[in-house]
Every structure is written in structure tokens, then in C-alpha cells.
Amino acid sequence: MSFAKIAKSFTRNYIKPLRSKFFQTRTVAQMPKMVHNDVATVTVGAVASLAAVAGGMYYFTQPNYAAIRAEIEELLDDLDYDDGSYGPVFVRLAWHNAGTYNMFDKTGGSEGAGMRFATEAKDPANAGLDIARARLEPIKQKYPEISYSDLWSLAGTVAIESLGGPKMKWVGGRKDNVSEELGPPAGRLPDAARGADHLRAVFYRMGFSDQEIVALSGAHVLGRCHTDRSGFKGPWVFSPTTFSNEYYRELFENKWKPKKWNGPHQFEDKSGKLMMLPTDMAIIEDPAFKPYAETYYKDEELFFKDFAKVWYKLQHVGFTL
């Protein structure tokens, strides 16, 4: 019998009867209260932990999100890694985990943790994210009650906040898929070598607007590209471990030209130290995208406000408590 069939049998024979008993014997007043911590308001408890949906991994102990947040913060800094922080790769992990969502068939999204399986793990767009997953694994071992989906999403959120970004709302309770067949197909993430039409095709599929596309692009202020991962090379800004609106300032104030090298098509500034991807250049070349980018270039406070909203949306697509 396959693992998926075993899980469904377990759900039918044990979880559903338990769920039925739970809701017959608990009043609203007896339900666990919402959990508050300094990441955000985290809604978990009986509904999340006892929800029996075939195909999901279930955790019956409510995670201590405040303690897990502190553990993530402790893992961020490392002078021997990249620019001294794992924060940017945690953000990329959370984004790529959620970025598979399809609002038309309701597949993919922040729930499932599909990168535990070969299809998503070996997707070229996810190259290098095994580093982030391995870095977070000791937390999962210490707190087995948290799903991988929650851990990866929370890690990206904590990283943005810890690197100077806005404080953001976050809700826990995601379930992990028990088999690869339940995950989305590969190829749903953006191709950085393409332009505005491609960005719209990817993000419209997830239910995002032009303004939200431009706001999410501001996360490129963190981290850098690696030739052994995406094939591209270099950081977008000179301070790749500080969250700010610097990405937009570089786009508008710097001069960009195609990079002459043996790698994929990208752009560089006159110093040769900074780079932009074709999808980045689309943000200031497309007539519908450009006004939003100009607004965020001039108003960091508004960028932070809008980014917090769209990051929350991204981290909760495909996830229903």
C-alpha cells in the first residue's frame, strides 16, 4: 500500500472520528485562544491541528511560534555565508514555496512544502534552496509540531523583519503534503530572463495586480544571484542584507547596460559590481509598472506598507485555515 493510501486510511479511521468528537464536545468558549507573538498574530489551535483533510500531514501539538521565531533569528547571521546572513535565502525559500499557486485550479501555494520532493526540489528555479532548508532543519527537529510549510514561510517573514523590513502579520497552520503527487508541476516560477508579459502571466495566475508585482519585486533589495544557482551573478544593491527601497533607487538613478560575459543575459552598472535582471528592467520599462516603481523610489514608507500587504497575501495563497 502506498504512503498516500496509508495516510488516507489513517485519516478515515482515526482523524475524522476524533475531529467529530472534538466538535461535538467543545463549545466556542472552550476552543483554544488565538496566539499572539511579536512576529504577528498567529491563528492556530484546534481547528488547524485537528482538521483532517486527506493528503496532509497533521501535527497535534500547537507550535510555540514565539520560540521558533527566536530560533530563526539566531540562525540568520553567519559571516562565512554569502554577505553574512542567511536572511535573503530564507526569503527566497518562502517566496518560491508560495509562488507555485494557481488560483484557477487552487493548486500550489504556501501549503504543502513540495520542495521536500524531487519535482520541486530539482526545479532549476529552486537551485540553492537546499541550503536554506538544511539551515532550518535543526529547528524542525527540535519543534516537530511545526509543519515545514509554516517553518519556511515564517523564516522568510522573520528574515525580512530582522533585516530592517516592516513588521508583518503572519498566520500559521499550514499542512505538508504526504506525497509528491499532491504537489504542483514544475515550471510555475518566474523566469528572470524574460519580460513584463511573462511576469504578468505568472503573477496574474496567482491573483496579483501590477502594483503588487512591482511591490514584491522590491524584495530584490536582499541577497544576490549566484552562477551555480540561477546562472546570474551579483547583487542588486550595495547593502544586500538591509531591507529598504534601495532597489528602486538603483533602478532609476543608476545607468544600466547589457553585461558582456558568457552567462545569461543580464545588466550591469558602470562599476560592474551591481546587476539587474531582464525582469527587473521590465519594472521601469513597462508603462504600467513604471509609475508604481517611481512611487516606491520616492516613498519608502509607502513601499514598506504595500510590501507588508502583498507579502502577507503571497504567504497565504493556497492556504485555508
PDB file of C-alpha atoms in Angstrom:
ATOM      1  CA  MET A   1       0.000   0.000   0.000  1.00  0.00           C
ATOM      2  CA  SER A   2       1.383   3.458  -0.893  1.00  0.00           C
ATOM      3  CA  PHE A   3       2.140   6.025   1.782  1.00  0.00           C
ATOM      4  CA  ALA A   4      -0.652   8.251   0.438  1.00  0.00           C
ATOM      5  CA  LYS A   5      -3.200   5.418   0.819  1.00  0.00           C
ATOM      6  CA  ILE A   6      -1.988   4.699   4.344  1.00  0.00           C
ATOM      7  CA  ALA A   7      -2.406   8.385   5.204  1.00  0.00           C
ATOM      8  CA  LYS A   8      -5.940   8.443   3.788  1.00  0.00           C
ATOM      9  CA  SER A   9      -6.834   5.286   5.724  1.00  0.00           C
ATOM     10  CA  PHE A  10      -5.460   6.812   8.908  1.00  0.00           C
ATOM     11  CA  THR A  11      -7.491   9.953   8.267  1.00  0.00           C
ATOM     12  CA  ARG A  12     -10.701   7.991   7.645  1.00  0.00           C
ATOM     13  CA  ASN A  13     -10.378   5.626  10.608  1.00  0.00           C
ATOM     14  CA  TYR A  14      -8.777   7.842  13.248  1.00  0.00           C
ATOM     15  CA  ILE A  15      -8.630  11.533  12.436  1.00  0.00           C
ATOM     16  CA  LYS A  16     -12.178  12.113  11.232  1.00  0.00           C
ATOM     17  CA  PRO A  17     -13.776  10.362  14.235  1.00  0.00           C
ATOM     18  CA  LEU A  18     -11.532  12.399  16.519  1.00  0.00           C
ATOM     19  CA  ARG A  19     -12.474  15.596  14.740  1.00  0.00           C
ATOM     20  CA  SER A  20     -16.168  14.717  15.011  1.00  0.00           C
ATOM     21  CA  LYS A  21     -15.855  14.030  18.719  1.00  0.00           C
ATOM     22  CA  PHE A  22     -13.934  17.238  19.263  1.00  0.00           C
ATOM     23  CA  PHE A  23     -16.541  19.479  17.693  1.00  0.00           C
ATOM     24  CA  GLN A  24     -19.401  17.690  19.445  1.00  0.00           C
ATOM     25  CA  THR A  25     -17.923  18.203  22.900  1.00  0.00           C
ATOM     26  CA  ARG A  26     -16.354  21.696  22.685  1.00  0.00           C
ATOM     27  CA  THR A  27     -18.180  24.993  22.861  1.00  0.00           C
ATOM     28  CA  VAL A  28     -16.758  28.131  21.269  1.00  0.00           C
ATOM     29  CA  ALA A  29     -15.661  29.327  24.703  1.00  0.00           C
ATOM     30  CA  GLN A  30     -13.671  26.137  25.196  1.00  0.00           C
ATOM     31  CA  MET A  31     -11.779  26.438  21.916  1.00  0.00           C
ATOM     32  CA  PRO A  32      -8.081  27.388  22.179  1.00  0.00           C
ATOM     33  CA  LYS A  33      -7.467  31.125  22.013  1.00  0.00           C
ATOM     34  CA  MET A  34      -5.583  32.941  19.292  1.00  0.00           C
ATOM     35  CA  VAL A  35      -1.865  33.033  19.857  1.00  0.00           C
ATOM     36  CA  HIS A  36      -0.082  36.402  19.851  1.00  0.00           C
ATOM     37  CA  ASN A  37       3.628  36.884  19.425  1.00  0.00           C
ATOM     38  CA  ASP A  38       5.941  39.564  18.127  1.00  0.00           C
ATOM     39  CA  VAL A  39       6.037  38.143  14.613  1.00  0.00           C
ATOM     40  CA  ALA A  40       2.365  38.854  14.133  1.00  0.00           C
ATOM     41  CA  THR A  41      -0.999  37.450  15.116  1.00  0.00           C
ATOM     42  CA  VAL A  42      -0.711  33.698  14.617  1.00  0.00           C
ATOM     43  CA  THR A  43      -4.013  31.879  14.368  1.00  0.00           C
ATOM     44  CA  VAL A  44      -3.672  28.224  15.218  1.00  0.00           C
ATOM     45  CA  GLY A  45      -5.201  25.721  17.601  1.00  0.00           C
ATOM     46  CA  ALA A  46      -7.797  23.021  17.470  1.00  0.00           C
ATOM     47  CA  VAL A  47      -9.251  23.882  14.078  1.00  0.00           C
ATOM     48  CA  ALA A  48      -5.824  23.766  12.429  1.00  0.00           C
ATOM     49  CA  SER A  49      -4.384  20.830  14.324  1.00  0.00           C
ATOM     50  CA  LEU A  50      -7.442  18.590  14.040  1.00  0.00           C
ATOM     51  CA  ALA A  51      -8.536  19.485  10.510  1.00  0.00           C
ATOM     52  CA  ALA A  52      -8.499  16.140   8.733  1.00  0.00           C
ATOM     53  CA  VAL A  53      -8.032  16.633   5.023  1.00  0.00           C
ATOM     54  CA  ALA A  54      -6.749  13.563   3.174  1.00  0.00           C
ATOM     55  CA  GLY A  55      -3.262  14.098   1.852  1.00  0.00           C
ATOM     56  CA  GLY A  56      -1.985  16.382   4.608  1.00  0.00           C
ATOM     57  CA  MET A  57       0.492  15.885   7.404  1.00  0.00           C
ATOM     58  CA  TYR A  58      -1.081  16.655  10.794  1.00  0.00           C
ATOM     59  CA  TYR A  59       0.509  18.000  13.970  1.00  0.00           C
ATOM     60  CA  PHE A  60      -1.475  17.702  17.188  1.00  0.00           C
ATOM     61  CA  THR A  61       0.623  19.951  19.403  1.00  0.00           C
ATOM     62  CA  GLN A  62       0.302  23.680  18.859  1.00  0.00           C
ATOM     63  CA  PRO A  63       3.701  25.079  17.811  1.00  0.00           C
ATOM     64  CA  ASN A  64       5.386  27.635  20.031  1.00  0.00           C
ATOM     65  CA  TYR A  65       5.784  30.236  17.298  1.00  0.00           C
ATOM     66  CA  ALA A  66       7.462  32.782  19.568  1.00  0.00           C
ATOM     67  CA  ALA A  67      10.201  30.303  20.474  1.00  0.00           C
ATOM     68  CA  ILE A  68      10.570  29.227  16.847  1.00  0.00           C
ATOM     69  CA  ARG A  69      10.874  32.849  15.764  1.00  0.00           C
ATOM     70  CA  ALA A  70      13.737  33.298  18.243  1.00  0.00           C
ATOM     71  CA  GLU A  71      15.444  30.173  16.873  1.00  0.00           C
ATOM     72  CA  ILE A  72      15.173  31.521  13.316  1.00  0.00           C
ATOM     73  CA  GLU A  73      16.668  34.844  14.362  1.00  0.00           C
ATOM     74  CA  GLU A  74      19.622  33.008  15.883  1.00  0.00           C
ATOM     75  CA  LEU A  75      20.291  31.274  12.557  1.00  0.00           C
ATOM     76  CA  LEU A  76      20.327  34.397  10.403  1.00  0.00           C
ATOM     77  CA  ASP A  77      23.830  35.779  10.930  1.00  0.00           C
ATOM     78  CA  ASP A  78      26.853  33.876   9.649  1.00  0.00           C
ATOM     79  CA  LEU A  79      29.923  35.765   8.448  1.00  0.00           C
ATOM     80  CA  ASP A  80      31.059  32.715   6.500  1.00  0.00           C
ATOM     81  CA  TYR A  81      27.925  32.622   4.347  1.00  0.00           C
ATOM     82  CA  ASP A  82      27.418  34.919   1.350  1.00  0.00           C
ATOM     83  CA  ASP A  83      27.028  38.518   2.602  1.00  0.00           C
ATOM     84  CA  GLY A  84      26.923  37.465   6.239  1.00  0.00           C
ATOM     85  CA  SER A  85      23.279  36.482   6.539  1.00  0.00           C
ATOM     86  CA  TYR A  86      21.010  33.573   5.641  1.00  0.00           C
ATOM     87  CA  GLY A  87      18.105  36.030   5.659  1.00  0.00           C
ATOM     88  CA  PRO A  88      17.958  36.577   1.883  1.00  0.00           C
ATOM     89  CA  VAL A  89      17.925  32.862   1.070  1.00  0.00           C
ATOM     90  CA  PHE A  90      15.181  32.325   3.687  1.00  0.00           C
ATOM     91  CA  VAL A  91      13.131  34.992   1.893  1.00  0.00           C
ATOM     92  CA  ARG A  92      13.707  33.243  -1.440  1.00  0.00           C
ATOM     93  CA  LEU A  93      12.675  29.911   0.094  1.00  0.00           C
ATOM     94  CA  ALA A  94       9.407  31.341   1.433  1.00  0.00           C
ATOM     95  CA  TRP A  95       8.688  33.115  -1.856  1.00  0.00           C
ATOM     96  CA  HIS A  96       9.400  30.103  -4.074  1.00  0.00           C
ATOM     97  CA  ASN A  97       7.437  27.790  -1.792  1.00  0.00           C
ATOM     98  CA  ALA A  98       4.363  30.014  -2.196  1.00  0.00           C
ATOM     99  CA  GLY A  99       4.966  31.114  -5.783  1.00  0.00           C
ATOM    100  CA  THR A 100       3.562  27.924  -7.339  1.00  0.00           C
ATOM    101  CA  TYR A 101      -0.044  28.933  -6.649  1.00  0.00           C
ATOM    102  CA  ASN A 102      -2.685  28.701  -9.376  1.00  0.00           C
ATOM    103  CA  MET A 103      -5.911  30.453  -8.432  1.00  0.00           C
ATOM    104  CA  PHE A 104      -7.814  28.745 -11.249  1.00  0.00           C
ATOM    105  CA  ASP A 105      -7.410  25.169 -10.041  1.00  0.00           C
ATOM    106  CA  LYS A 106      -6.414  26.048  -6.454  1.00  0.00           C
ATOM    107  CA  THR A 107      -3.177  24.061  -6.603  1.00  0.00           C
ATOM    108  CA  GLY A 108       0.248  25.002  -5.269  1.00  0.00           C
ATOM    109  CA  GLY A 109       0.835  27.851  -2.865  1.00  0.00           C
ATOM    110  CA  SER A 110       2.322  28.231   0.583  1.00  0.00           C
ATOM    111  CA  GLU A 111       0.846  24.968   1.885  1.00  0.00           C
ATOM    112  CA  GLY A 112       2.326  21.564   1.070  1.00  0.00           C
ATOM    113  CA  ALA A 113       6.103  22.122   1.291  1.00  0.00           C
ATOM    114  CA  GLY A 114       6.597  20.496  -2.089  1.00  0.00           C
ATOM    115  CA  MET A 115      10.347  21.097  -2.125  1.00  0.00           C
ATOM    116  CA  ARG A 116      10.666  18.075   0.137  1.00  0.00           C
ATOM    117  CA  PHE A 117      10.045  16.050  -3.020  1.00  0.00           C
ATOM    118  CA  ALA A 118      12.047  15.759  -6.224  1.00  0.00           C
ATOM    119  CA  THR A 119       9.779  17.619  -8.661  1.00  0.00           C
ATOM    120  CA  GLU A 120      10.020  20.965  -6.879  1.00  0.00           C
ATOM    121  CA  ALA A 121      13.423  20.395  -5.290  1.00  0.00           C
ATOM    122  CA  LYS A 122      15.005  19.793  -8.706  1.00  0.00           C
ATOM    123  CA  ASP A 123      13.197  22.631 -10.465  1.00  0.00           C
ATOM    124  CA  PRO A 124      16.074  24.823 -11.774  1.00  0.00           C
ATOM    125  CA  ALA A 125      14.315  27.871 -10.329  1.00  0.00           C
ATOM    126  CA  ASN A 126      14.827  26.380  -6.851  1.00  0.00           C
ATOM    127  CA  ALA A 127      18.550  25.695  -7.199  1.00  0.00           C
ATOM    128  CA  GLY A 128      20.389  26.535  -3.991  1.00  0.00           C
ATOM    129  CA  LEU A 129      17.344  26.462  -1.748  1.00  0.00           C
ATOM    130  CA  ASP A 130      18.545  23.179  -0.283  1.00  0.00           C
ATOM    131  CA  ILE A 131      20.968  25.408   1.661  1.00  0.00           C
ATOM    132  CA  ALA A 132      18.088  27.260   3.310  1.00  0.00           C
ATOM    133  CA  ARG A 133      16.167  24.072   4.019  1.00  0.00           C
ATOM    134  CA  ALA A 134      19.207  22.442   5.607  1.00  0.00           C
ATOM    135  CA  ARG A 135      19.863  25.519   7.744  1.00  0.00           C
ATOM    136  CA  LEU A 136      16.311  25.367   9.108  1.00  0.00           C
ATOM    137  CA  GLU A 137      16.193  21.601   9.614  1.00  0.00           C
ATOM    138  CA  PRO A 138      17.508  21.664  13.229  1.00  0.00           C
ATOM    139  CA  ILE A 139      14.524  23.833  14.158  1.00  0.00           C
ATOM    140  CA  LYS A 140      12.156  21.322  12.601  1.00  0.00           C
ATOM    141  CA  GLN A 141      13.830  18.530  14.547  1.00  0.00           C
ATOM    142  CA  LYS A 142      13.571  20.498  17.785  1.00  0.00           C
ATOM    143  CA  TYR A 143       9.957  21.522  17.141  1.00  0.00           C
ATOM    144  CA  PRO A 144       8.448  18.639  15.122  1.00  0.00           C
ATOM    145  CA  GLU A 145       4.960  20.035  15.689  1.00  0.00           C
ATOM    146  CA  ILE A 146       5.556  22.849  13.174  1.00  0.00           C
ATOM    147  CA  SER A 147       4.968  21.930   9.542  1.00  0.00           C
ATOM    148  CA  TYR A 148       7.705  22.572   7.008  1.00  0.00           C
ATOM    149  CA  SER A 149       5.273  24.869   5.205  1.00  0.00           C
ATOM    150  CA  ASP A 150       4.878  27.028   8.302  1.00  0.00           C
ATOM    151  CA  LEU A 151       8.587  26.938   9.121  1.00  0.00           C
ATOM    152  CA  TRP A 152       9.689  28.093   5.666  1.00  0.00           C
ATOM    153  CA  SER A 153       7.027  30.796   5.476  1.00  0.00           C
ATOM    154  CA  LEU A 154       7.806  32.062   8.966  1.00  0.00           C
ATOM    155  CA  ALA A 155      11.556  32.037   8.273  1.00  0.00           C
ATOM    156  CA  GLY A 156      11.134  34.337   5.277  1.00  0.00           C
ATOM    157  CA  THR A 157       8.876  36.672   7.231  1.00  0.00           C
ATOM    158  CA  VAL A 158      11.224  36.828  10.225  1.00  0.00           C
ATOM    159  CA  ALA A 159      14.175  37.430   7.912  1.00  0.00           C
ATOM    160  CA  ILE A 160      12.553  40.463   6.276  1.00  0.00           C
ATOM    161  CA  GLU A 161      11.668  41.949   9.641  1.00  0.00           C
ATOM    162  CA  SER A 162      15.098  41.244  11.134  1.00  0.00           C
ATOM    163  CA  LEU A 163      16.868  42.828   8.160  1.00  0.00           C
ATOM    164  CA  GLY A 164      15.031  46.108   8.673  1.00  0.00           C
ATOM    165  CA  GLY A 165      11.775  45.486   6.856  1.00  0.00           C
ATOM    166  CA  PRO A 166       8.227  46.162   8.019  1.00  0.00           C
ATOM    167  CA  LYS A 167       6.546  44.241  10.811  1.00  0.00           C
ATOM    168  CA  MET A 168       4.104  41.883   9.173  1.00  0.00           C
ATOM    169  CA  LYS A 169       1.065  39.835  10.040  1.00  0.00           C
ATOM    170  CA  TRP A 170       1.529  36.092   9.693  1.00  0.00           C
ATOM    171  CA  VAL A 171      -0.864  33.188  10.253  1.00  0.00           C
ATOM    172  CA  GLY A 172       0.195  29.614  10.999  1.00  0.00           C
ATOM    173  CA  GLY A 173      -1.489  26.270  10.435  1.00  0.00           C
ATOM    174  CA  ARG A 174      -0.254  25.099   7.022  1.00  0.00           C
ATOM    175  CA  LYS A 175      -0.207  21.370   6.320  1.00  0.00           C
ATOM    176  CA  ASP A 176       2.519  19.458   4.490  1.00  0.00           C
ATOM    177  CA  ASN A 177       1.749  17.140   1.596  1.00  0.00           C
ATOM    178  CA  VAL A 178       2.388  13.469   2.283  1.00  0.00           C
ATOM    179  CA  SER A 179       3.302  12.617  -1.304  1.00  0.00           C
ATOM    180  CA  GLU A 180       4.831  14.226  -4.361  1.00  0.00           C
ATOM    181  CA  GLU A 181       1.709  13.588  -6.442  1.00  0.00           C
ATOM    182  CA  LEU A 182      -0.197  16.155  -4.378  1.00  0.00           C
ATOM    183  CA  GLY A 183       2.175  18.966  -5.325  1.00  0.00           C
ATOM    184  CA  PRO A 184       2.084  21.333  -8.312  1.00  0.00           C
ATOM    185  CA  PRO A 185       4.018  20.704 -11.523  1.00  0.00           C
ATOM    186  CA  ALA A 186       7.428  22.273 -12.031  1.00  0.00           C
ATOM    187  CA  GLY A 187       7.823  25.392 -14.127  1.00  0.00           C
ATOM    188  CA  ARG A 188       5.426  27.777 -12.390  1.00  0.00           C
ATOM    189  CA  LEU A 189       8.026  30.193 -11.012  1.00  0.00           C
ATOM    190  CA  PRO A 190       9.139  33.321 -12.908  1.00  0.00           C
ATOM    191  CA  ASP A 191      11.913  33.125 -15.484  1.00  0.00           C
ATOM    192  CA  ALA A 192      14.194  36.080 -14.744  1.00  0.00           C
ATOM    193  CA  ALA A 193      15.411  36.169 -18.346  1.00  0.00           C
ATOM    194  CA  ARG A 194      12.013  37.233 -19.652  1.00  0.00           C
ATOM    195  CA  GLY A 195       9.954  40.428 -19.606  1.00  0.00           C
ATOM    196  CA  ALA A 196       6.762  42.132 -18.487  1.00  0.00           C
ATOM    197  CA  ASP A 197       4.323  39.817 -20.275  1.00  0.00           C
ATOM    198  CA  HIS A 198       5.872  36.808 -18.568  1.00  0.00           C
ATOM    199  CA  LEU A 199       5.722  38.479 -15.151  1.00  0.00           C
ATOM    200  CA  ARG A 200       2.045  39.171 -15.658  1.00  0.00           C
ATOM    201  CA  ALA A 201       1.351  35.623 -16.804  1.00  0.00           C
ATOM    202  CA  VAL A 202       2.959  34.234 -13.640  1.00  0.00           C
ATOM    203  CA  PHE A 203       1.550  36.705 -11.133  1.00  0.00           C
ATOM    204  CA  TYR A 204      -1.909  37.077 -12.641  1.00  0.00           C
ATOM    205  CA  ARG A 205      -2.182  33.279 -12.336  1.00  0.00           C
ATOM    206  CA  MET A 206      -1.730  33.759  -8.592  1.00  0.00           C
ATOM    207  CA  GLY A 207      -4.176  36.666  -8.411  1.00  0.00           C
ATOM    208  CA  PHE A 208      -1.740  39.583  -8.136  1.00  0.00           C
ATOM    209  CA  SER A 209      -2.094  43.030  -9.715  1.00  0.00           C
ATOM    210  CA  ASP A 210       0.526  45.151 -11.487  1.00  0.00           C
ATOM    211  CA  GLN A 211       1.030  47.195  -8.321  1.00  0.00           C
ATOM    212  CA  GLU A 212       1.551  44.053  -6.266  1.00  0.00           C
ATOM    213  CA  ILE A 213       4.040  42.689  -8.807  1.00  0.00           C
ATOM    214  CA  VAL A 214       6.130  45.854  -8.510  1.00  0.00           C
ATOM    215  CA  ALA A 215       5.925  45.860  -4.700  1.00  0.00           C
ATOM    216  CA  LEU A 216       7.043  42.226  -4.442  1.00  0.00           C
ATOM    217  CA  SER A 217       9.939  42.937  -6.813  1.00  0.00           C
ATOM    218  CA  GLY A 218      11.324  45.245  -4.133  1.00  0.00           C
ATOM    219  CA  ALA A 219      12.447  42.133  -2.237  1.00  0.00           C
ATOM    220  CA  HIS A 220      15.358  42.018  -4.696  1.00  0.00           C
ATOM    221  CA  VAL A 221      16.977  44.533  -2.391  1.00  0.00           C
ATOM    222  CA  LEU A 222      18.044  41.451  -0.416  1.00  0.00           C
ATOM    223  CA  GLY A 223      20.658  38.944  -1.470  1.00  0.00           C
ATOM    224  CA  ARG A 224      22.422  38.278  -4.732  1.00  0.00           C
ATOM    225  CA  CYS A 225      22.394  35.941  -7.713  1.00  0.00           C
ATOM    226  CA  HIS A 226      24.840  33.046  -7.997  1.00  0.00           C
ATOM    227  CA  THR A 227      26.167  31.436 -11.152  1.00  0.00           C
ATOM    228  CA  ASP A 228      25.858  27.981  -9.596  1.00  0.00           C
ATOM    229  CA  ARG A 229      22.161  28.536  -8.811  1.00  0.00           C
ATOM    230  CA  SER A 230      20.236  30.817 -11.156  1.00  0.00           C
ATOM    231  CA  GLY A 231      23.169  31.300 -13.517  1.00  0.00           C
ATOM    232  CA  PHE A 232      23.068  35.060 -12.999  1.00  0.00           C
ATOM    233  CA  LYS A 233      25.714  36.858 -10.977  1.00  0.00           C
ATOM    234  CA  GLY A 234      25.824  39.666  -8.449  1.00  0.00           C
ATOM    235  CA  PRO A 235      23.736  41.748  -6.015  1.00  0.00           C
ATOM    236  CA  TRP A 236      21.136  44.361  -6.923  1.00  0.00           C
ATOM    237  CA  VAL A 237      22.365  46.863  -4.318  1.00  0.00           C
ATOM    238  CA  PHE A 238      25.463  47.534  -2.236  1.00  0.00           C
ATOM    239  CA  SER A 239      23.669  46.674   1.020  1.00  0.00           C
ATOM    240  CA  PRO A 240      22.130  43.252   0.269  1.00  0.00           C
ATOM    241  CA  THR A 241      21.318  42.441   3.891  1.00  0.00           C
ATOM    242  CA  THR A 242      19.297  45.599   4.600  1.00  0.00           C
ATOM    243  CA  PHE A 243      15.644  45.862   3.604  1.00  0.00           C
ATOM    244  CA  SER A 244      14.865  49.276   2.082  1.00  0.00           C
ATOM    245  CA  ASN A 245      13.645  50.916  -1.134  1.00  0.00           C
ATOM    246  CA  GLU A 246      17.212  50.983  -2.434  1.00  0.00           C
ATOM    247  CA  TYR A 247      16.294  48.568  -5.237  1.00  0.00           C
ATOM    248  CA  TYR A 248      14.070  51.197  -6.844  1.00  0.00           C
ATOM    249  CA  ARG A 249      16.650  53.935  -6.345  1.00  0.00           C
ATOM    250  CA  GLU A 250      19.253  51.880  -8.169  1.00  0.00           C
ATOM    251  CA  LEU A 251      16.823  51.157 -10.990  1.00  0.00           C
ATOM    252  CA  PHE A 252      16.130  54.851 -11.589  1.00  0.00           C
ATOM    253  CA  GLU A 253      19.373  56.578 -10.632  1.00  0.00           C
ATOM    254  CA  ASN A 254      21.960  54.137 -11.944  1.00  0.00           C
ATOM    255  CA  LYS A 255      22.854  53.547 -15.575  1.00  0.00           C
ATOM    256  CA  TRP A 256      22.351  50.013 -16.824  1.00  0.00           C
ATOM    257  CA  LYS A 257      23.833  48.275 -19.827  1.00  0.00           C
ATOM    258  CA  PRO A 258      23.908  44.653 -21.006  1.00  0.00           C
ATOM    259  CA  LYS A 259      26.680  42.681 -19.326  1.00  0.00           C
ATOM    260  CA  LYS A 260      29.243  41.234 -21.706  1.00  0.00           C
ATOM    261  CA  TRP A 261      30.042  37.762 -20.449  1.00  0.00           C
ATOM    262  CA  ASN A 262      29.442  34.086 -21.150  1.00  0.00           C
ATOM    263  CA  GLY A 263      26.474  33.874 -18.806  1.00  0.00           C
ATOM    264  CA  PRO A 264      22.764  34.566 -19.305  1.00  0.00           C
ATOM    265  CA  HIS A 265      21.506  37.983 -20.395  1.00  0.00           C
ATOM    266  CA  GLN A 266      21.620  40.480 -17.538  1.00  0.00           C
ATOM    267  CA  PHE A 267      22.509  44.117 -16.953  1.00  0.00           C
ATOM    268  CA  GLU A 268      25.293  45.799 -15.000  1.00  0.00           C
ATOM    269  CA  ASP A 269      26.083  49.300 -13.797  1.00  0.00           C
ATOM    270  CA  LYS A 270      29.221  51.204 -14.746  1.00  0.00           C
ATOM    271  CA  SER A 271      31.092  49.805 -11.748  1.00  0.00           C
ATOM    272  CA  GLY A 272      30.359  46.232 -12.859  1.00  0.00           C
ATOM    273  CA  LYS A 273      29.542  45.369  -9.269  1.00  0.00           C
ATOM    274  CA  LEU A 274      25.744  45.624  -9.377  1.00  0.00           C
ATOM    275  CA  MET A 275      23.347  43.838 -11.660  1.00  0.00           C
ATOM    276  CA  MET A 276      19.725  43.835 -12.770  1.00  0.00           C
ATOM    277  CA  LEU A 277      17.786  41.020 -14.415  1.00  0.00           C
ATOM    278  CA  PRO A 278      15.597  41.408 -17.508  1.00  0.00           C
ATOM    279  CA  THR A 279      12.536  41.119 -15.246  1.00  0.00           C
ATOM    280  CA  ASP A 280      13.922  43.965 -13.113  1.00  0.00           C
ATOM    281  CA  MET A 281      14.365  46.216 -16.128  1.00  0.00           C
ATOM    282  CA  ALA A 282      10.771  45.454 -17.112  1.00  0.00           C
ATOM    283  CA  ILE A 283       9.695  47.184 -13.887  1.00  0.00           C
ATOM    284  CA  ILE A 284      10.901  50.567 -15.200  1.00  0.00           C
ATOM    285  CA  GLU A 285      10.366  49.960 -18.928  1.00  0.00           C
ATOM    286  CA  ASP A 286       6.763  48.792 -18.867  1.00  0.00           C
ATOM    287  CA  PRO A 287       4.413  51.823 -18.895  1.00  0.00           C
ATOM    288  CA  ALA A 288       2.015  50.247 -16.380  1.00  0.00           C
ATOM    289  CA  PHE A 289       4.700  49.028 -13.969  1.00  0.00           C
ATOM    290  CA  LYS A 290       6.858  52.155 -14.026  1.00  0.00           C
ATOM    291  CA  PRO A 291       4.550  54.558 -12.101  1.00  0.00           C
ATOM    292  CA  TYR A 292       4.392  52.171  -9.158  1.00  0.00           C
ATOM    293  CA  ALA A 293       8.173  51.781  -9.168  1.00  0.00           C
ATOM    294  CA  GLU A 294       8.584  55.568  -9.227  1.00  0.00           C
ATOM    295  CA  THR A 295       6.243  55.885  -6.263  1.00  0.00           C
ATOM    296  CA  TYR A 296       8.238  53.388  -4.199  1.00  0.00           C
ATOM    297  CA  TYR A 297      11.507  55.043  -5.257  1.00  0.00           C
ATOM    298  CA  LYS A 298      10.245  58.328  -3.796  1.00  0.00           C
ATOM    299  CA  ASP A 299       8.342  56.983  -0.780  1.00  0.00           C
ATOM    300  CA  GLU A 300       9.957  54.218   1.292  1.00  0.00           C
ATOM    301  CA  GLU A 301       7.238  54.355   3.928  1.00  0.00           C
ATOM    302  CA  LEU A 302       4.570  53.572   1.335  1.00  0.00           C
ATOM    303  CA  PHE A 303       6.726  50.811  -0.102  1.00  0.00           C
ATOM    304  CA  PHE A 304       7.025  49.189   3.327  1.00  0.00           C
ATOM    305  CA  LYS A 305       3.267  49.453   3.854  1.00  0.00           C
ATOM    306  CA  ASP A 306       2.407  47.979   0.463  1.00  0.00           C
ATOM    307  CA  PHE A 307       5.091  45.311   0.653  1.00  0.00           C
ATOM    308  CA  ALA A 308       3.770  44.089   4.022  1.00  0.00           C
ATOM    309  CA  LYS A 309       0.319  43.658   2.490  1.00  0.00           C
ATOM    310  CA  VAL A 310       1.466  41.811  -0.607  1.00  0.00           C
ATOM    311  CA  TRP A 311       3.930  39.598   1.293  1.00  0.00           C
ATOM    312  CA  TYR A 312       1.105  38.556   3.601  1.00  0.00           C
ATOM    313  CA  LYS A 313      -1.018  37.764   0.543  1.00  0.00           C
ATOM    314  CA  LEU A 314       1.783  35.730  -1.042  1.00  0.00           C
ATOM    315  CA  GLN A 315       2.402  33.731   2.119  1.00  0.00           C
ATOM    316  CA  HIS A 316      -1.248  32.793   2.425  1.00  0.00           C
ATOM    317  CA  VAL A 317      -2.186  31.825  -1.146  1.00  0.00           C
ATOM    318  CA  GLY A 318      -3.310  28.225  -1.332  1.00  0.00           C
ATOM    319  CA  PHE A 319      -3.723  28.087   2.445  1.00  0.00           C
ATOM    320  CA  THR A 320      -7.061  27.928   4.216  1.00  0.00           C
ATOM    321  CA  LEU A 321      -7.133  27.598   7.974  1.00  0.00           C
TER     322      LEU A 321
END
